[in-house]
Short mmCIF file of C-alpha atoms in Angstrom, two decimals:
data_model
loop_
_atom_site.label_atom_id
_atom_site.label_comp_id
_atom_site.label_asym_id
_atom_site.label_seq_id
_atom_site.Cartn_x
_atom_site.Cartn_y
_atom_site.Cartn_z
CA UNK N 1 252.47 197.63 -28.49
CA UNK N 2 251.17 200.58 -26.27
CA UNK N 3 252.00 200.25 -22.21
CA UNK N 4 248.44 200.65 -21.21
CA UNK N 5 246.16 198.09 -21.46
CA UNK N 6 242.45 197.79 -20.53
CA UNK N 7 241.83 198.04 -16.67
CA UNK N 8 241.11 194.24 -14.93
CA UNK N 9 237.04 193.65 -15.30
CA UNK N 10 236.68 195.97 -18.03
CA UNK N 11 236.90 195.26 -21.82
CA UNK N 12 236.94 197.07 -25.40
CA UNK N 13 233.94 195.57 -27.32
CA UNK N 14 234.97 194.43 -31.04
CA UNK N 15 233.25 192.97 -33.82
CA UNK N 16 231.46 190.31 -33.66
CA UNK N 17 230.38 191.57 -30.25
CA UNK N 18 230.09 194.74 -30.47
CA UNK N 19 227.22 194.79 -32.68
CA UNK N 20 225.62 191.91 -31.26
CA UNK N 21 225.69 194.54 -27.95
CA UNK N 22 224.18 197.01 -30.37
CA UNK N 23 221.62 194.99 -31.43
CA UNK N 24 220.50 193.53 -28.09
CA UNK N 25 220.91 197.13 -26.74
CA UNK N 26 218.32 198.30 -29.34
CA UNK N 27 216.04 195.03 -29.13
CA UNK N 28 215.90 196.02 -25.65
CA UNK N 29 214.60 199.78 -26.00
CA UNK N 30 211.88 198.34 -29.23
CA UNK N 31 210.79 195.90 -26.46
CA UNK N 32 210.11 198.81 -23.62
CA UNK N 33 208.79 201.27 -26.31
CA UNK N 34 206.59 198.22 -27.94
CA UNK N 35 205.16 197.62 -24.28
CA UNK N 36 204.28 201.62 -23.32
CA UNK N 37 206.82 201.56 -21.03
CA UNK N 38 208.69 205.36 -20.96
CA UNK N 39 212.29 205.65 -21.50
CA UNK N 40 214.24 207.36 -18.83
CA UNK N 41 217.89 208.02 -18.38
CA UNK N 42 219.10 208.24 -15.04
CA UNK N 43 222.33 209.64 -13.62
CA UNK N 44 225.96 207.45 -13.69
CA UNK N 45 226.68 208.57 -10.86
CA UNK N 46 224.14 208.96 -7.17
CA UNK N 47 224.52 209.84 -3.86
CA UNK N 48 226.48 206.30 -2.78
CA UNK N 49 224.11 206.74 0.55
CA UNK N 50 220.46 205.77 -1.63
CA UNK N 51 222.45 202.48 -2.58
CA UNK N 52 223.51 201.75 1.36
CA UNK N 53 219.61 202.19 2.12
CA UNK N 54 218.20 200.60 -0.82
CA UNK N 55 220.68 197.48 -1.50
CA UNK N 56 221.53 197.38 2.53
CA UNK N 57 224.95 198.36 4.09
CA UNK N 58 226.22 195.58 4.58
CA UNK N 59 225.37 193.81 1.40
CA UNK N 60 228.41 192.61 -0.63
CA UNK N 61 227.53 195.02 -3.37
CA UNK N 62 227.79 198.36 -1.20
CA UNK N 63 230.33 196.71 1.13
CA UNK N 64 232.76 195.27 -1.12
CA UNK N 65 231.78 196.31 -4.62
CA UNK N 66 230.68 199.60 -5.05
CA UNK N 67 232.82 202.40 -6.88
CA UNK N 68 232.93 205.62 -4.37
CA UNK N 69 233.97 209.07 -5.96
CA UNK N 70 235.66 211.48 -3.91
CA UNK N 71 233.71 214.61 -2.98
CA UNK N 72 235.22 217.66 -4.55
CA UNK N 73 235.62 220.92 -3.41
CA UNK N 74 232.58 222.16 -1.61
CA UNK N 75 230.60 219.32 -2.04
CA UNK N 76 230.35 217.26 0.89
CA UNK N 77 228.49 214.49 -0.60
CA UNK N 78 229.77 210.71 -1.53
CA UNK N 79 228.80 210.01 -5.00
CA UNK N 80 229.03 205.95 -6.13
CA UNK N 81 229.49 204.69 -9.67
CA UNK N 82 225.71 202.93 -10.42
CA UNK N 83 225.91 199.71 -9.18
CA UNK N 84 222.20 198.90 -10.34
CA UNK N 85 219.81 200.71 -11.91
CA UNK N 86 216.62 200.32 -9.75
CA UNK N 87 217.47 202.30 -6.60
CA UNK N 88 217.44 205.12 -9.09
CA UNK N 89 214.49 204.55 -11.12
CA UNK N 90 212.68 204.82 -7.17
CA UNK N 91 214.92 207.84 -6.49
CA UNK N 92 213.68 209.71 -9.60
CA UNK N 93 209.56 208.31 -9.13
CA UNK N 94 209.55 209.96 -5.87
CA UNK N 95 211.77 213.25 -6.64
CA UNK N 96 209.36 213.78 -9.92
CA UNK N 97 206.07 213.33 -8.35
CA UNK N 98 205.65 210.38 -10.86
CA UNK N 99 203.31 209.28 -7.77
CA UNK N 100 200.32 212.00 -8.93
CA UNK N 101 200.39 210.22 -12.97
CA UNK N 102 198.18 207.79 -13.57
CA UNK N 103 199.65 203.90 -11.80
CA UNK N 104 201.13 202.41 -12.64
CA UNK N 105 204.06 204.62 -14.01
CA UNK N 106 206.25 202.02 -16.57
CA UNK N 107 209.56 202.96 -16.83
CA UNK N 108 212.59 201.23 -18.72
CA UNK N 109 216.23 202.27 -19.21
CA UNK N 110 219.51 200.25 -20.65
CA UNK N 111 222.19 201.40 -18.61
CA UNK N 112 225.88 200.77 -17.69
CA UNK N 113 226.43 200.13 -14.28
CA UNK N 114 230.05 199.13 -11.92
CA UNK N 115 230.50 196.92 -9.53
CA UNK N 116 233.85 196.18 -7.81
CA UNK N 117 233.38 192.15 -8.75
CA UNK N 118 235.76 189.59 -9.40
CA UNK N 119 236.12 188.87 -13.31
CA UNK N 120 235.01 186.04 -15.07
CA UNK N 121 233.49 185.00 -17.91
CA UNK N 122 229.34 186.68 -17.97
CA UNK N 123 230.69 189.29 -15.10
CA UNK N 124 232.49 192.22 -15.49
CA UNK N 125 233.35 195.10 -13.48
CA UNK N 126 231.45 197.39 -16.13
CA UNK N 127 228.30 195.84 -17.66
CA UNK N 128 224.64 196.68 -19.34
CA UNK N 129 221.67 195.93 -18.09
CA UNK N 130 218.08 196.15 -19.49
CA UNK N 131 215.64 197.15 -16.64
CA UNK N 132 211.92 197.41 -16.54
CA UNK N 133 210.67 198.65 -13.73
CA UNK N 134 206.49 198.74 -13.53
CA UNK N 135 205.90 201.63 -10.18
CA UNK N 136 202.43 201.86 -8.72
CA UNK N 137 200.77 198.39 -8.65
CA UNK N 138 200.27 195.30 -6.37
CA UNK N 139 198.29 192.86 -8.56
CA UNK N 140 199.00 190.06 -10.62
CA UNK N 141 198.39 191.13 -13.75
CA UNK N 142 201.73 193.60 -13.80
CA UNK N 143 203.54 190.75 -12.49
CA UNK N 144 202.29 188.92 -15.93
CA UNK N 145 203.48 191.96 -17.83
CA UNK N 146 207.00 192.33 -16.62
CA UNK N 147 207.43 188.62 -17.15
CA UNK N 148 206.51 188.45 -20.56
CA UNK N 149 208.39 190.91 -21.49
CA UNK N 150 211.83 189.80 -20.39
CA UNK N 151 210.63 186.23 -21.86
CA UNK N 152 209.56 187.68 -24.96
CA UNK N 153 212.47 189.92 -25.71
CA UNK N 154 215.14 187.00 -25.20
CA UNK N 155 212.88 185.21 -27.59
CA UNK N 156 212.95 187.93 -30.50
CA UNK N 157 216.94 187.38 -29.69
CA UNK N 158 216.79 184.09 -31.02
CA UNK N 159 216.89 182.33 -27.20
CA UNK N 160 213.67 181.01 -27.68
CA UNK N 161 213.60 177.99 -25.43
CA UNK N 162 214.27 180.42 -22.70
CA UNK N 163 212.88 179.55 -18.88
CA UNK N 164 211.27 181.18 -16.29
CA UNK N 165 212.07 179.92 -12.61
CA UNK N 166 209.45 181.02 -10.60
CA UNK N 167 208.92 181.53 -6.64
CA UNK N 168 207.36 183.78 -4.20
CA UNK N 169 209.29 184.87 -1.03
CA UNK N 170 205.87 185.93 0.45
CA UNK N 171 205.34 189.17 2.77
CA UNK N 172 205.71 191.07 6.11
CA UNK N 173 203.09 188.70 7.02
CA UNK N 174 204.12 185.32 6.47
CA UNK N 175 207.75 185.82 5.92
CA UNK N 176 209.36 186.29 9.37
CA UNK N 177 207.98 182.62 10.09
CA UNK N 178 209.34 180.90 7.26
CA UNK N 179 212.76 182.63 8.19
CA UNK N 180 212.64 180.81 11.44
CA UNK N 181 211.84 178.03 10.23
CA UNK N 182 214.92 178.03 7.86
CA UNK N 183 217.27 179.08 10.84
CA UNK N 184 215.68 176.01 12.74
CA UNK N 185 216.59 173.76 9.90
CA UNK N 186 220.31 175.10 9.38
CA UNK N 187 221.19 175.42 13.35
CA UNK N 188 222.21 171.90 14.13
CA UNK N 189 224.91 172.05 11.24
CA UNK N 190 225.87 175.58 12.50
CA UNK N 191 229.28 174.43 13.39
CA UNK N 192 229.88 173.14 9.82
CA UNK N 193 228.83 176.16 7.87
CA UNK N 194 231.69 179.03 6.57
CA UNK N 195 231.78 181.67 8.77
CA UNK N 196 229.86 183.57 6.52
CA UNK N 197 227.10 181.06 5.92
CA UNK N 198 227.07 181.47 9.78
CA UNK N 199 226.82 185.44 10.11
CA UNK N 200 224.28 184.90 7.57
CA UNK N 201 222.28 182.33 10.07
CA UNK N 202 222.39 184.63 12.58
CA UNK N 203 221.57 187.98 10.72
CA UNK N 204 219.59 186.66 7.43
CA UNK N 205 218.87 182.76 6.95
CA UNK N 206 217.17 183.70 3.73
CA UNK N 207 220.65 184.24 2.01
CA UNK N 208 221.83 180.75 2.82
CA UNK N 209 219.60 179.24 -0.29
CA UNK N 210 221.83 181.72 -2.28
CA UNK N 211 225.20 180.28 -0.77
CA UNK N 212 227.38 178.25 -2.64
CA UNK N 213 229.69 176.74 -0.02
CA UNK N 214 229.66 173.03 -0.54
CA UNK N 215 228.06 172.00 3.50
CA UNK N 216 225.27 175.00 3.19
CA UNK N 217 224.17 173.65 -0.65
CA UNK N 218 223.85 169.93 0.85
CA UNK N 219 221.47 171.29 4.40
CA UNK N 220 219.53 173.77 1.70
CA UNK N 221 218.41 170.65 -0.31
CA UNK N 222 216.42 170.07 2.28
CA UNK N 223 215.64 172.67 3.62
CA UNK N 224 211.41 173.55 3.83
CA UNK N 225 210.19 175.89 0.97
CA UNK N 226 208.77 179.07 1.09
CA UNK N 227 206.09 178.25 -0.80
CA UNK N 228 204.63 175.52 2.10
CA UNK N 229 204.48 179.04 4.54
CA UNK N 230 203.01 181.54 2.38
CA UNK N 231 199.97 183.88 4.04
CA UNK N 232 196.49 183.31 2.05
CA UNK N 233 196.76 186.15 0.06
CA UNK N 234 200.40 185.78 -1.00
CA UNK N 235 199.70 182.26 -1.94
CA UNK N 236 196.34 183.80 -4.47
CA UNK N 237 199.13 186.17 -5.42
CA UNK N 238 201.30 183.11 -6.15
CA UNK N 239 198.73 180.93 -7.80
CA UNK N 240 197.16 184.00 -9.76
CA UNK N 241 201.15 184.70 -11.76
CA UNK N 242 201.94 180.62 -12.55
CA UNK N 243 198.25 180.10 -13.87
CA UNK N 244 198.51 183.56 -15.45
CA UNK N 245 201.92 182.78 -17.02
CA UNK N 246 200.93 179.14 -18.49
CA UNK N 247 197.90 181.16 -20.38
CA UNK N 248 200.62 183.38 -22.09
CA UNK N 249 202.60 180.86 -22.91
CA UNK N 250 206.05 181.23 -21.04
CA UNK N 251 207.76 178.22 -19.92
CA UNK N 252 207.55 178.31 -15.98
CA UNK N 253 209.81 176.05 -13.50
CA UNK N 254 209.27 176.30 -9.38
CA UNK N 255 212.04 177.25 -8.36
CA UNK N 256 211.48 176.93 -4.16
CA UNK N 257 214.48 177.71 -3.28
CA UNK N 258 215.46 181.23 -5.39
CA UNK N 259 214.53 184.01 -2.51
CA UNK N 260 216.16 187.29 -2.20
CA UNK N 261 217.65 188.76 0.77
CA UNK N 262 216.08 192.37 1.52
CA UNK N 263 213.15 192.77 3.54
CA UNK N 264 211.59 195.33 0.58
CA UNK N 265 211.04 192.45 -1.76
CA UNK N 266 207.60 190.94 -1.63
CA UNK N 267 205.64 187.65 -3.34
CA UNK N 268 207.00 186.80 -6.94
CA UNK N 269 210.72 186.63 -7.54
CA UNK N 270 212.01 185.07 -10.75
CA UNK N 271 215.22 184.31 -12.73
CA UNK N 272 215.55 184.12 -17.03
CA UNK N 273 217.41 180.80 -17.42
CA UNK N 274 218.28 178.77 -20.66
CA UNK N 275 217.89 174.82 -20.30
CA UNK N 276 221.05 173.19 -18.83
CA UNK N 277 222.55 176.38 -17.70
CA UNK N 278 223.10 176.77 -13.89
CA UNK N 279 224.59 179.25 -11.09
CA UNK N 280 224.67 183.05 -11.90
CA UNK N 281 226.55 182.34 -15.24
CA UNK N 282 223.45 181.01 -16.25
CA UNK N 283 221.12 183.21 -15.42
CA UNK N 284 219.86 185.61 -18.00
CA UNK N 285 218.67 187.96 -15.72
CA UNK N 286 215.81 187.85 -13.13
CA UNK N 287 213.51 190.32 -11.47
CA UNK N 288 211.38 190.14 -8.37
CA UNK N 289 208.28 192.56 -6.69
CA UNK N 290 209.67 195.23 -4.43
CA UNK N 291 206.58 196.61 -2.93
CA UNK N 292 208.93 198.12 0.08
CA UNK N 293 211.49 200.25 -1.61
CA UNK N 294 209.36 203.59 -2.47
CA UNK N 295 208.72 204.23 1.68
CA UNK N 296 212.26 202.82 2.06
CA UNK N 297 213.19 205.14 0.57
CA UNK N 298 210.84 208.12 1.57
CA UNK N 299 207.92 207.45 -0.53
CA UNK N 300 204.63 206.73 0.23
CA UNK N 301 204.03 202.88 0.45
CA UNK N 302 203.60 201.89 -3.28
CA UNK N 303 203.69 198.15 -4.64
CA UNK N 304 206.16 198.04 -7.58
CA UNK N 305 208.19 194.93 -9.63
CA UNK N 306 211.31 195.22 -12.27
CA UNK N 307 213.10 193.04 -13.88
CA UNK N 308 216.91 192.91 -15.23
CA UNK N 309 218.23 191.09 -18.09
CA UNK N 310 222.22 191.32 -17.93
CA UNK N 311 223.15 192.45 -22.23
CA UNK N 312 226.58 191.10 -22.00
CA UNK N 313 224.98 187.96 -20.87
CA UNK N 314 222.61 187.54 -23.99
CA UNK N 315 225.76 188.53 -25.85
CA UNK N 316 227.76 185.48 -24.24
CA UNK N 317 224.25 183.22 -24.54
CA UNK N 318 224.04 184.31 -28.22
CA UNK N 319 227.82 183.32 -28.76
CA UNK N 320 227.65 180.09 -27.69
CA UNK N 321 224.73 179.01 -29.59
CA UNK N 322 226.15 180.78 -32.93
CA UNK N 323 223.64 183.29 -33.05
CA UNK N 324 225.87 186.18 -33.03
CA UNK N 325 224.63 189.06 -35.97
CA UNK N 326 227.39 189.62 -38.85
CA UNK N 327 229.54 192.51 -38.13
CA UNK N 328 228.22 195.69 -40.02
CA UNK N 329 229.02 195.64 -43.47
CA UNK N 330 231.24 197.76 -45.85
CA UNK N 331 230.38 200.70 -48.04
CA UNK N 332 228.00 199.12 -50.96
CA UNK N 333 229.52 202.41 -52.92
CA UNK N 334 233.27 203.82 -52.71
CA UNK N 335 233.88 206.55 -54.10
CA UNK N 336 237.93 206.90 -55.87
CA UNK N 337 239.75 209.05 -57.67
CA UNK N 338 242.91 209.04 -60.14
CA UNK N 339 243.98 212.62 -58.76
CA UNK N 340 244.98 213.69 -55.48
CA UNK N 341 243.34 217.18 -56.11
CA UNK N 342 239.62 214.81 -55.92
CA UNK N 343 239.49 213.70 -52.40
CA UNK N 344 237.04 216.95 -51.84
CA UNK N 345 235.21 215.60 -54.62
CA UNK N 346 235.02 212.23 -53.28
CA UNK N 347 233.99 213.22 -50.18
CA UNK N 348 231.18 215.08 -51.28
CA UNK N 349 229.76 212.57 -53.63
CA UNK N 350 230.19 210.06 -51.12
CA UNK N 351 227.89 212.18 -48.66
CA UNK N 352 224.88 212.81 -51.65
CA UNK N 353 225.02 209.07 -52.05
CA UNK N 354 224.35 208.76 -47.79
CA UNK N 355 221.50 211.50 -48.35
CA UNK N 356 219.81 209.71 -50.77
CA UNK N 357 219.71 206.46 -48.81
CA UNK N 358 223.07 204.30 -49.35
CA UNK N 359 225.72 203.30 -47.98
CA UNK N 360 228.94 204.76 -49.13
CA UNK N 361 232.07 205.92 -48.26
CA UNK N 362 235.22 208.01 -50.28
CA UNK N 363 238.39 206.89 -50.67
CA UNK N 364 240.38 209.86 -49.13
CA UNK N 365 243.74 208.06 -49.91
CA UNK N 366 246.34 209.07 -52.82
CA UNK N 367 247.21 206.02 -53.73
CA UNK N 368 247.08 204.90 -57.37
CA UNK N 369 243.59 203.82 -58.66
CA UNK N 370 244.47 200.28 -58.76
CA UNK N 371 245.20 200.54 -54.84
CA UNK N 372 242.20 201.73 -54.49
CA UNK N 373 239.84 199.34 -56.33
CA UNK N 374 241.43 196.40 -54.31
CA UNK N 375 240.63 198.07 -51.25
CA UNK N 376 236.67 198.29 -52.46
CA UNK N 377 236.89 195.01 -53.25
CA UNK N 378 238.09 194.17 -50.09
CA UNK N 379 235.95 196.06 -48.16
CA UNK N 380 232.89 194.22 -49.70
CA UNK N 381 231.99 197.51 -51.87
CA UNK N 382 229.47 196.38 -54.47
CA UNK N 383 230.10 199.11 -56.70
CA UNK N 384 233.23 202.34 -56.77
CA UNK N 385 232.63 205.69 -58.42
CA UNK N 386 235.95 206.92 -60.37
CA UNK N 387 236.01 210.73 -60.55
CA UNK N 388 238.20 211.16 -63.81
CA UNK N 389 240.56 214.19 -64.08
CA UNK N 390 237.68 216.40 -66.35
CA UNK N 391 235.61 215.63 -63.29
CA UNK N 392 233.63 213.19 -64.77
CA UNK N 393 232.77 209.82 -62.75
CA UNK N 394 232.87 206.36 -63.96
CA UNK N 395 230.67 203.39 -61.98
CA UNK N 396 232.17 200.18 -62.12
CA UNK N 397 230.34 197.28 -60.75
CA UNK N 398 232.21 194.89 -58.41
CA UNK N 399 230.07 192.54 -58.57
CA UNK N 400 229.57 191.94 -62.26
CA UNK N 401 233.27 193.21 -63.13
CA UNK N 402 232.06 195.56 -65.35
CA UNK N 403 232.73 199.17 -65.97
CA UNK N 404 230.99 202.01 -68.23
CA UNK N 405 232.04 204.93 -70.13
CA UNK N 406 232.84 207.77 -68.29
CA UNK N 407 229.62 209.98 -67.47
CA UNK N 408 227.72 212.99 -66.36
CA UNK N 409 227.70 212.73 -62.63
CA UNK N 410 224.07 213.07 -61.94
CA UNK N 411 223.26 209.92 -64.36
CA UNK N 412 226.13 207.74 -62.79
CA UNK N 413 225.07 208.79 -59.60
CA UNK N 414 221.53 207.58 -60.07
CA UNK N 415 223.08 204.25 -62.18
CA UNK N 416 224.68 203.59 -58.63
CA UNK N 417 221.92 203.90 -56.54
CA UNK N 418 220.07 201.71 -58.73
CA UNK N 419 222.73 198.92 -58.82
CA UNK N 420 222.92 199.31 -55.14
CA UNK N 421 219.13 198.80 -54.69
CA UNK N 422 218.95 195.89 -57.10
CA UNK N 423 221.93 194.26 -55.32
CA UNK N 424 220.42 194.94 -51.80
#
């Protein structure tokens, strides 16, 4: 066995999975392209200095978790591995003038991002992600949109009693009140919080509802909810998505208590969630309104909303409930031969069957023909084409165990793409 093995947090991908990826990876870009929603591919790499601005400094993903490259030679700037895809879906809006298209601009991109994390099962160090991100528009009805997206491409997966939890984490407006009323609520049990539950307190009380330290979960039970301190327009807002998403039909929970931390998230935050699953493990995947992040960072003010949906997480979901695709199949057509000098032969026989539309594969081995046929028949190979030593070919059908007289090539040829087809 070789010395080197894969690095902690990141894995090789075999079947099964890896075509259960595939697939979920391509349901995911017929979802966006089904939707109107324009494919971009952005950069693995960006300036590690738009993630400290857009995720916050002193966030665990850019403090503790995010991949820094080393400048090189004259370049004096700090790249970072992605560790999300967002900041750089805003990045390219504003740097492409996306701002002077019609609003809003729908973008969507499946991409592999890297965060310094500690492994377990659903979380990886690398990972794939799904993101829609909807740039350019405040009301309700792209809220509605993104949703029902997300909801309906888990669905097409097979997850089809998939949840939405639902909440609002209001505005500018009505925000900074609710906050102090949370930091009211947690202060007289200051002394029994971790000390970063307490940093948290002091710096961003919103972040305790996230915490998962046994004495902050039992004083966030109950704690007051968001929802109870909303402005007028935020609660419209509010009203306008849960009514909107009950017309569609996609299953909506409150869910009071999900907020997220940064100031640049506004009104309707949400989480994909299967029944009876809990915690991040659980959690398909969420998204949330982020009307502050283009003048974050140095846009005009522009309302936008995202969502992502975590692939290797659909891949676990899909596991569990054994809804895993089979792994890609076999040749339907090999293509053998009894002499050595044939493998060109093969090879190019195998190829004309691929151009007209099957699946096939030559046998470039020298082993005897018997060797060969039990490796078809191993494979799954519905049919094998012999090329005989006066270069004529022989179809013998795996499935029938039959075999004909040796032939012309172009009529076997055509025999095998019409066993092939009446097989398929």
């Amino acid at each position: 066995m070789s010395g080197f093995q894969s690095p902690r947090g990141l894995r090789d991908l075999l079947e099964p999975l890896a075509s259960a990826h595939g697939l979920a990876t391509d349901r995911a870009w017929a979802a966006a392209d089904a939707a109107g929603y324009a494919r971009i591919e952005l950069p693995i790499a960006e300036e590690s200095a738009l993630f400290e601005r857009a995720v916050g400094g002193t966030s665990d993903i850019v403090a503790k978790e995010l991949y820094r490259l080393e400048p090189r030679g004259d370049d004096a700037v700090t790249l970072a591995l992605r560790p999300e895809a967002t900041a750089g879906a805003v990045r390219a809006y504003i740097q492409h003038g996306m701002r002077s298209q019609p609003q809003p601009v729908r973008l969507a991109t499946v991409a592999q991002l890297f965060r310094y994390d500690r492994p377990q099962k659903g979380r990886y160090r690398q990972f794939t992600q799904f993101d829609i991100e909807a740039i350019g528009d405040g009301g309700p009805g792209i809220d509605l949109e993104v949703i029902e997206i997300g909801a309906a491409y888990l669905r097409e997966l097979g997850l089809t009693d998939v949840q939405v939890h639902l909440n609002s984490v209001g505005c500018a407006t009505c925000r900074p009140a609710y906050v102090e009323t949370l930091r009211a609520h947690f202060t007289p049990v200051s002394q029994e919080l971790s000390e970063v539950d307490q940093s948290r307190l002091a710096t961003n009380p919103l972040r305790l509802l996230d915490s998962k330290e046994p004495a902050t979960v039992q004083r966030a039970a109950s704690a007051p909810v968001i929802t109870d301190h909303l402005c007028a327009d935020c609660a419209a807002h509010h009203a306008a998505v849960t009514a909107g998403l009950a017309t569609i039909g996609v299953t909506v929970l409150a869910a009071p208590r999900l907020v997220r931390g940064l100031d640049y998230y506004t009104r309707t935050a949400w989480e994909y969630l299967l029944p009876g699953e809990q915690g991040q493990q659980g959690a398909l995947g969420g998204g949330g309104r982020y009307d502050g992040l283009v003048e974050l960072l140095g846009g005009t003010p522009t309302p936008a909303i995202g969502f992502a949906i975590g692939i290797d997480r659909v891949v676990l979901a899909l596991e569990a409930r054994g809804l895993l695709p089979a792994a890609a199949d076999g040749p339907a057509i090999v293509v053998a031969g009894i002499e050595a000098e044939s493998v060109a032969d093969r090879v190019a026989i195998a190829a004309q069957l691929r151009a007209a539309g099957a699946s096939a594969r030559a046998d470039v081995s020298i082993r005897k023909i018997g060797k060969q046929l039990e490796g078809a028949v191993r494979d799954g190979a519905l049919a094998v084409i012999i090329v005989e030593p006066d270069g004529r070919l022989t179809l013998r059908d795996l499935v029938k165990a039959s075999q004909a007289e040796p032939a012309e090539r172009g009529g076997v040829i055509a025999a095998a793409l019409r066993l092939v087809q009446s097989e398929g």
